[in-house]
mmCIF file of C-alpha atoms in Angstrom:
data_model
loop_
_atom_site.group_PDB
_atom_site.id
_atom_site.type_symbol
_atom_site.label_atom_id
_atom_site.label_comp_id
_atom_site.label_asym_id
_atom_site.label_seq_id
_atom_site.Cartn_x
_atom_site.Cartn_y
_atom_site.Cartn_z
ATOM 1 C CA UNK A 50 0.000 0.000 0.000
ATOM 2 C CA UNK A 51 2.517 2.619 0.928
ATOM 3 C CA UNK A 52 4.794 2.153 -2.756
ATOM 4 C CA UNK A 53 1.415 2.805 -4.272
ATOM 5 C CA UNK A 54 0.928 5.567 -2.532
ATOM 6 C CA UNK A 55 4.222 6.640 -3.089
ATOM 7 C CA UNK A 56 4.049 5.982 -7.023
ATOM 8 C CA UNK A 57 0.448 7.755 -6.455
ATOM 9 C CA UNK A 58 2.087 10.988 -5.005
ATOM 10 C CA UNK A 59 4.970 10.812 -7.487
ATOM 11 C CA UNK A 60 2.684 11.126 -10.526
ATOM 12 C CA UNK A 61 0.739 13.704 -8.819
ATOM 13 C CA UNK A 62 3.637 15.832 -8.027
ATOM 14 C CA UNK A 63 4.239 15.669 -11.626
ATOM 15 C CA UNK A 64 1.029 16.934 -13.084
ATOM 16 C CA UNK A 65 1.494 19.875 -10.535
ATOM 17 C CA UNK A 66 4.643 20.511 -11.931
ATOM 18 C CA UNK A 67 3.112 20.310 -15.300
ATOM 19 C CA UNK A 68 1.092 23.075 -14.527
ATOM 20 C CA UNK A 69 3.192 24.969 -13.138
ATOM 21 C CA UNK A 70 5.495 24.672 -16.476
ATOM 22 C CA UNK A 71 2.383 25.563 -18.416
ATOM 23 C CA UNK A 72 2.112 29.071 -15.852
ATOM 24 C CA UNK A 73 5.762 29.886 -16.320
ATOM 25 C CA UNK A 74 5.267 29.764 -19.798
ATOM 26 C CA UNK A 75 2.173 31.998 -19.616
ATOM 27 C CA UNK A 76 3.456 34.553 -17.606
ATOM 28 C CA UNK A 77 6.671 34.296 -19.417
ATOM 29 C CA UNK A 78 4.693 35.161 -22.673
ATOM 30 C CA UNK A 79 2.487 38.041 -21.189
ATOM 31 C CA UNK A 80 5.396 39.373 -19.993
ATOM 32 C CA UNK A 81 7.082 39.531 -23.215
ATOM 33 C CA UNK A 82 3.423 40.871 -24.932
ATOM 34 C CA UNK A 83 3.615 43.507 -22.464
ATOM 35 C CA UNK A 84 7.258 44.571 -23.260
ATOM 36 C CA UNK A 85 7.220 44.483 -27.086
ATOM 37 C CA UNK A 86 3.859 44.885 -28.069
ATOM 38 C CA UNK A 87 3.615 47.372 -31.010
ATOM 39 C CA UNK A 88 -0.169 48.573 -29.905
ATOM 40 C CA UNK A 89 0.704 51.083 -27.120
ATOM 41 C CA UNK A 90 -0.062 49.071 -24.292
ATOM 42 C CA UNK A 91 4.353 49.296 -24.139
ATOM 43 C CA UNK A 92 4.079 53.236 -24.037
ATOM 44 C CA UNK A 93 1.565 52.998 -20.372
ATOM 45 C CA UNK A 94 4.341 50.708 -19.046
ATOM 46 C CA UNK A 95 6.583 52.927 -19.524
ATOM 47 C CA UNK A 96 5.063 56.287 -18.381
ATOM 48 C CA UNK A 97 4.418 54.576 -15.053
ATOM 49 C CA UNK A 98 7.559 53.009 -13.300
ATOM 50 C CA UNK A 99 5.476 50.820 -10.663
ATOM 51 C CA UNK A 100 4.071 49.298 -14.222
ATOM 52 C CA UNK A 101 7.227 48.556 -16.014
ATOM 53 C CA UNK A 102 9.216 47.107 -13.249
ATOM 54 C CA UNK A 103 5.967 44.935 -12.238
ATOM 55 C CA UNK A 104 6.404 43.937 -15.991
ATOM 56 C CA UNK A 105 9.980 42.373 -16.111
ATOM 57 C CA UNK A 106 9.434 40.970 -12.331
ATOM 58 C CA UNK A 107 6.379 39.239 -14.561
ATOM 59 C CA UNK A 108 8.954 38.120 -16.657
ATOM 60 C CA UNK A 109 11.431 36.920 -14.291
ATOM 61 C CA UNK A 110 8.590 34.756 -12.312
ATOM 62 C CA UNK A 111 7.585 33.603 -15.784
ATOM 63 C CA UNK A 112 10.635 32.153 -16.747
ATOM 64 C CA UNK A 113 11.546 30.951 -13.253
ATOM 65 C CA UNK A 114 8.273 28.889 -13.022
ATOM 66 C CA UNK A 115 8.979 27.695 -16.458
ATOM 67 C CA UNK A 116 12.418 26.174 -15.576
ATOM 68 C CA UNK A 117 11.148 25.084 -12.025
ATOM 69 C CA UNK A 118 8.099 23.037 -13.844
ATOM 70 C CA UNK A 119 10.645 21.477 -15.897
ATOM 71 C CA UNK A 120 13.009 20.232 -12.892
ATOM 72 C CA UNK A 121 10.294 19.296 -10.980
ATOM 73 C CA UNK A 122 8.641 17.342 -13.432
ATOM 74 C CA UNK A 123 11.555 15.853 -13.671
ATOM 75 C CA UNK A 124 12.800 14.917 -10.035
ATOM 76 C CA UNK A 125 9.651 13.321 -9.522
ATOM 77 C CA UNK A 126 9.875 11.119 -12.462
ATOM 78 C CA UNK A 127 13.568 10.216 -11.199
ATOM 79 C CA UNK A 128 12.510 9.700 -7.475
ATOM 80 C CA UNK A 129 15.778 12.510 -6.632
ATOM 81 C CA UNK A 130 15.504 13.435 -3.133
ATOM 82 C CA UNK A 131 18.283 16.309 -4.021
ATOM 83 C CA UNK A 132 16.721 17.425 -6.553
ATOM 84 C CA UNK A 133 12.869 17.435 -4.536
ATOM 85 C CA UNK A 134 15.087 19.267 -1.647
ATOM 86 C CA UNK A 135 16.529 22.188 -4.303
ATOM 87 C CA UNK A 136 12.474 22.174 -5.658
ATOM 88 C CA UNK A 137 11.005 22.827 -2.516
ATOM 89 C CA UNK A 138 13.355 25.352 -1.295
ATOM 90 C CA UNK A 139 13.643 27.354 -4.845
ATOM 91 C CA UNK A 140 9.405 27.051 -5.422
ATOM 92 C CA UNK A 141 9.290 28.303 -1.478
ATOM 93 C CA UNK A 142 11.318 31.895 -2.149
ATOM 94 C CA UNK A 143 9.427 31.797 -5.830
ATOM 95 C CA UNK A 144 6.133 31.339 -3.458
ATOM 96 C CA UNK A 145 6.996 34.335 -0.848
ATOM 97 C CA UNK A 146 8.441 36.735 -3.652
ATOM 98 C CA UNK A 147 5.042 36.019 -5.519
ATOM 99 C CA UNK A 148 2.947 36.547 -2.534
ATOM 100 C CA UNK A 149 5.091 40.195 -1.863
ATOM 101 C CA UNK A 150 4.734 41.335 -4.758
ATOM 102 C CA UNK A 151 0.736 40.731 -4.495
ATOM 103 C CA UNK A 152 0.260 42.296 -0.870
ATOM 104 C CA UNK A 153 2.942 45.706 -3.085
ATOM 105 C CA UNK A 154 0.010 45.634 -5.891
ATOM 106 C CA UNK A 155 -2.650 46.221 -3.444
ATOM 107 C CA UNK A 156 -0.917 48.439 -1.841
ATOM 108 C CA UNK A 157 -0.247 50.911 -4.340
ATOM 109 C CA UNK A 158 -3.423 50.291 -6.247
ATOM 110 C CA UNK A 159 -4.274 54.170 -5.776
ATOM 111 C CA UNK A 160 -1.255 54.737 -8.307
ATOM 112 C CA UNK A 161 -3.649 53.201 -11.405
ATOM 113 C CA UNK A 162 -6.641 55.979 -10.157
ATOM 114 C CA UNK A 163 -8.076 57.871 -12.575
ATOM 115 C CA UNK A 164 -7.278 61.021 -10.396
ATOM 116 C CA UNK A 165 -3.254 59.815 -10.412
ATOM 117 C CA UNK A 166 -3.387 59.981 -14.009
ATOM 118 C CA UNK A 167 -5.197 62.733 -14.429
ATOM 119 C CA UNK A 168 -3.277 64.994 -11.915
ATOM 120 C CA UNK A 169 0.247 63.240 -13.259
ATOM 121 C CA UNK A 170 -1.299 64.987 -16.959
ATOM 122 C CA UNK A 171 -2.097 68.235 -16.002
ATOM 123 C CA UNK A 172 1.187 68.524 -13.727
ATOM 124 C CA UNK A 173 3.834 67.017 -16.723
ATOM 125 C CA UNK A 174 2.167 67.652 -19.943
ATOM 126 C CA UNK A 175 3.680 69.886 -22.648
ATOM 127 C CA UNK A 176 1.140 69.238 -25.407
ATOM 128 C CA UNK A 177 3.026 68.565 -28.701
ATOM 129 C CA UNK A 178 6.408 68.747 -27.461
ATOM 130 C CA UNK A 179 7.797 65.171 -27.930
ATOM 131 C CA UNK A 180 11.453 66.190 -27.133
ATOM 132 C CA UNK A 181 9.869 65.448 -23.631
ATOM 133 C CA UNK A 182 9.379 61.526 -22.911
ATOM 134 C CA UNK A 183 5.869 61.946 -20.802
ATOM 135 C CA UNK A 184 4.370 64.360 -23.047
ATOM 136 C CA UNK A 185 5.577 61.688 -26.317
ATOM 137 C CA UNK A 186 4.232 59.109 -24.318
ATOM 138 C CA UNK A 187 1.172 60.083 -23.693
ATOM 139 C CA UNK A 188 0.512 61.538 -27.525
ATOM 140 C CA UNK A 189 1.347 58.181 -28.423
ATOM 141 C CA UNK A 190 -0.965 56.679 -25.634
ATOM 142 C CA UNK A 191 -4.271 58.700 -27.498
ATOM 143 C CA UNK A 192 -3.314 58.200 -30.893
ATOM 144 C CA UNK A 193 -3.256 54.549 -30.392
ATOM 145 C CA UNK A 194 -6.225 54.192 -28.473
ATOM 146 C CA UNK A 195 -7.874 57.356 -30.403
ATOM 147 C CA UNK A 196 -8.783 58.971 -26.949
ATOM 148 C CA UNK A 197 -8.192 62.112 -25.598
ATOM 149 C CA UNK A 198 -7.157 62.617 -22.071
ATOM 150 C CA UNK A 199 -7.308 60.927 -19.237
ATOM 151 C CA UNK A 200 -11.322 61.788 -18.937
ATOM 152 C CA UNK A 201 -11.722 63.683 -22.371
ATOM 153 C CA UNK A 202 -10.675 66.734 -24.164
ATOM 154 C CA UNK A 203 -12.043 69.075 -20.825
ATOM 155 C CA UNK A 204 -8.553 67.720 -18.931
ATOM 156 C CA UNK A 205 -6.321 70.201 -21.259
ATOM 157 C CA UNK A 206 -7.955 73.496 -20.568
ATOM 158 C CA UNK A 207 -5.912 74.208 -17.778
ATOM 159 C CA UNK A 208 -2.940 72.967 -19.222
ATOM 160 C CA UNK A 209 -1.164 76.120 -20.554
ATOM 161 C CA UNK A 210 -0.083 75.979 -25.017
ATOM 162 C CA UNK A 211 3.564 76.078 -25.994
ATOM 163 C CA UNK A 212 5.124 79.453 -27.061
ATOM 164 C CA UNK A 213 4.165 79.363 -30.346
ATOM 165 C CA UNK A 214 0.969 77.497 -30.389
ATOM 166 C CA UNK A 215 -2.560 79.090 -31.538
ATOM 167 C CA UNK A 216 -4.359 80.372 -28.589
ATOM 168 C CA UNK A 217 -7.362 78.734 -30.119
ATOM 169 C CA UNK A 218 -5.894 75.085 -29.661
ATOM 170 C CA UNK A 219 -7.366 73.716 -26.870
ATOM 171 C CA UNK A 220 -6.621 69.961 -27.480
ATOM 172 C CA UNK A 221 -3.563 68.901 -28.559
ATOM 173 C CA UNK A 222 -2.936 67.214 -32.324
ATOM 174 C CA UNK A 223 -2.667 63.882 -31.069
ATOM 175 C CA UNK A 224 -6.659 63.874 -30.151
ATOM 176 C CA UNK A 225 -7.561 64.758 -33.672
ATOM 177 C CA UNK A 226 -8.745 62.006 -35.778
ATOM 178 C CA UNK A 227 -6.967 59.948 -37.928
ATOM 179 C CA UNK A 228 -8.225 57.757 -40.745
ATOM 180 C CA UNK A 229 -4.971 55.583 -39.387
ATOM 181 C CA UNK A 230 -4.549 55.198 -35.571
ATOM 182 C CA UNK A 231 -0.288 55.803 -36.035
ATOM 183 C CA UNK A 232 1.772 58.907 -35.964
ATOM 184 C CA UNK A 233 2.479 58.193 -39.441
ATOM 185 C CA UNK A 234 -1.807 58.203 -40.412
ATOM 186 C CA UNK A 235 -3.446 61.164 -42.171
ATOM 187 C CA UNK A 236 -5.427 63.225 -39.991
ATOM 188 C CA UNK A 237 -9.362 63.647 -40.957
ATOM 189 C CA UNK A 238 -9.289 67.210 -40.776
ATOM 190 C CA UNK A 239 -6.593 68.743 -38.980
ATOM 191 C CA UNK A 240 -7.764 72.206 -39.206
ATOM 192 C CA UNK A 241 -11.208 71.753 -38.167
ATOM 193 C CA UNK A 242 -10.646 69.496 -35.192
ATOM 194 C CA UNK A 243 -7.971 72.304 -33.703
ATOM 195 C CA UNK A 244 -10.976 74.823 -34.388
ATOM 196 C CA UNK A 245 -12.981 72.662 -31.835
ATOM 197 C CA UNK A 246 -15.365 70.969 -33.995
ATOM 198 C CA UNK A 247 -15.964 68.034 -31.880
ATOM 199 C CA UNK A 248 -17.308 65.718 -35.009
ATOM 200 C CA UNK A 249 -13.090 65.918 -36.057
ATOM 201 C CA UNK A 250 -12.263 65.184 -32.192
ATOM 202 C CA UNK A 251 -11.568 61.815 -30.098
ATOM 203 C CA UNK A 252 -13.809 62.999 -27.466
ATOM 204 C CA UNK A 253 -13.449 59.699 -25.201
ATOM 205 C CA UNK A 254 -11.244 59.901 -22.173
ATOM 206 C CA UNK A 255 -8.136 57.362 -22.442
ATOM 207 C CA UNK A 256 -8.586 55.954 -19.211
ATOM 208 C CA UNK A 257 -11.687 54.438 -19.950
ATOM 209 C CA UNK A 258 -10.850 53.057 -23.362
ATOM 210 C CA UNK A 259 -7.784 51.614 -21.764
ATOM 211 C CA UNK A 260 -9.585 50.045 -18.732
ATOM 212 C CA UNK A 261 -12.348 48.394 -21.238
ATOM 213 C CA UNK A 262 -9.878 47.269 -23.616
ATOM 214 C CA UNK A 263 -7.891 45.596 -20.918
ATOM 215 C CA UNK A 264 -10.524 44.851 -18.669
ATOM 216 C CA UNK A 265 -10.521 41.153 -19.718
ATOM 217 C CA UNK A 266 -6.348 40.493 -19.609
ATOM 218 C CA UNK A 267 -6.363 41.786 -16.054
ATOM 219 C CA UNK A 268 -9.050 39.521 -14.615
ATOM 220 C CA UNK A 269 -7.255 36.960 -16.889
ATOM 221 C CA UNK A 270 -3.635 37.576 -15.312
ATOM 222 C CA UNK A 271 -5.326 37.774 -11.462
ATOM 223 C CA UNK A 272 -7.202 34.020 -12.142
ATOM 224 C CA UNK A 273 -3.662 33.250 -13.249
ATOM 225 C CA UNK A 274 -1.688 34.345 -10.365
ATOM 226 C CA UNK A 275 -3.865 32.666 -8.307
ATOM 227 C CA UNK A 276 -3.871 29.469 -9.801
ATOM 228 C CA UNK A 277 -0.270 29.206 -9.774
ATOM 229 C CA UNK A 278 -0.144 30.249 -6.435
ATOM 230 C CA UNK A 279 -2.640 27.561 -5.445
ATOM 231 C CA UNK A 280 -0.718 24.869 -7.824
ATOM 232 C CA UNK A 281 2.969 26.226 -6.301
ATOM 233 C CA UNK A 282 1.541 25.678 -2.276
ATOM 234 C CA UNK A 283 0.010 21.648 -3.419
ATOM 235 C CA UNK A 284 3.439 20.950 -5.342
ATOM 236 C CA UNK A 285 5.688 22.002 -2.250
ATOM 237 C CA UNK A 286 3.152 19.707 -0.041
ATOM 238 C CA UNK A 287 3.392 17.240 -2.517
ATOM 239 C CA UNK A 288 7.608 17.315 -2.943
ATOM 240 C CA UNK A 289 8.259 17.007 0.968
ATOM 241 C CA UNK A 290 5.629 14.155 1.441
ATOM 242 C CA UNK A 291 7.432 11.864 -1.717
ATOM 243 C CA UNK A 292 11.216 13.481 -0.359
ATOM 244 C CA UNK A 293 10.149 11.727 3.105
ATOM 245 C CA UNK A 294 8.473 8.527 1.678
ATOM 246 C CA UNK A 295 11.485 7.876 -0.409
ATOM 247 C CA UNK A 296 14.308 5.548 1.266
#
């Protein structure tokens, strides 16, 4: 009874294992999406320095996991107690550093408000002058998304024009309309939409467009985490009951 239970926990540990390979490589790939991806979900990670070092820790944990699910897998296969001992000791700080970095993310939630971002705007923004990385970021940010704002075109009126703008451009030219949504597309009607004819005008707030559009990943990426959390606490019970049944 007790080598079938031992061969039972063995082949359990595995599948854990396997699923916590399949979560490294998850994480490992949203991590990379989030880095490199062309459609200006890159430029927010980068205007926000809680959100781009939250993105390579991703990364790290992804590819961590991924190597981790691969050993483990294998040291229960091979019945290593060595090699269960390094698991359950490496998965343990992987566990804690995890479970930080969750308790940090609540914490500084209020950094993702819409009043953060909208006070961060009015306090750094120079309108069209991308010589300055927030202000480039952030034109890049609404002619991607084709939004305006944090809340909508009302969030630049207090924000004072360059030297040599009009005195009649309210908006900036990245909330204009473009039949492309690129720095390199034509706009609809340049003119008109610095004029303040609204029909020419991205009238939605970018916060809003950003949150629906990436509504889904998030709760996506939080039933992840958890998951692997669950499947990382079950694999370390799992490694120090077959390291002890082993003689």
């Amino acid at each position: 009874m007790e080598g079938d239970c031992l061969s039972c926990m063995k082949y359990l540990m595995f599948l854990f294992n396997f699923f916590i390979f399949l979560g490294g490589a998850c994480l490992l790939g949203l991590g990379i999406w989030v880095i490199v991806d062309p459609t200006g979900f890159r430029e927010i990670v980068a205007a926000n320095p809680l959100l781009f070092t939250g993105a390579y820790i991703m990364l790290a944990m992804g590819a961590m996991l991924f190597l981790l699910g691969f050993l483990g897998c294998c040291g229960a296969i091979r019945e290593n107690k060595c090699l269960l001992l390094f698991f359950f000791m490496f998965i343990l700080l992987i566990f804690l550093a995890e479970l930080s970095a969750a308790i940090l993310a609540f914490i500084f939630r209020e950094n993702l408000t819409r009043e953060f971002f909208t006070k961060e705007l009015k306090k750094h923004y120079q309108r069209n002058n991308d010589t300055d990385i927030f202000s480039s970021t952030w034109n890049s940010v609404m002619i991607t998304f084709a939004c305006c704002g944090v809340n909508g075109p009302e969030d630049f009126e207090a924000i004072p024009h360059l030297p040599y703008s009009s005195v009649e451009k309210v908006i900036p030219e990245a909330c204009c309309q473009r039949e492309l949504q690129s720095r390199e597309g034509m706009f609809v009607n340049k003119e008109a939409c610095l004029a303040g004819i609204e029909r020419f005008q991205n009238r939605q707030g970018c916060y809003t467009v950003i949150l629906n559009s990436f509504e889904t990943y998030v709760y996506l990426a939080g039933a992840l985490a958890i998951g692997v959390l669950a499947i990382e606490l079950f694999a370390m019970i799992f490694a120090m009951c077959l390291f002890r049944g082993i003689q």
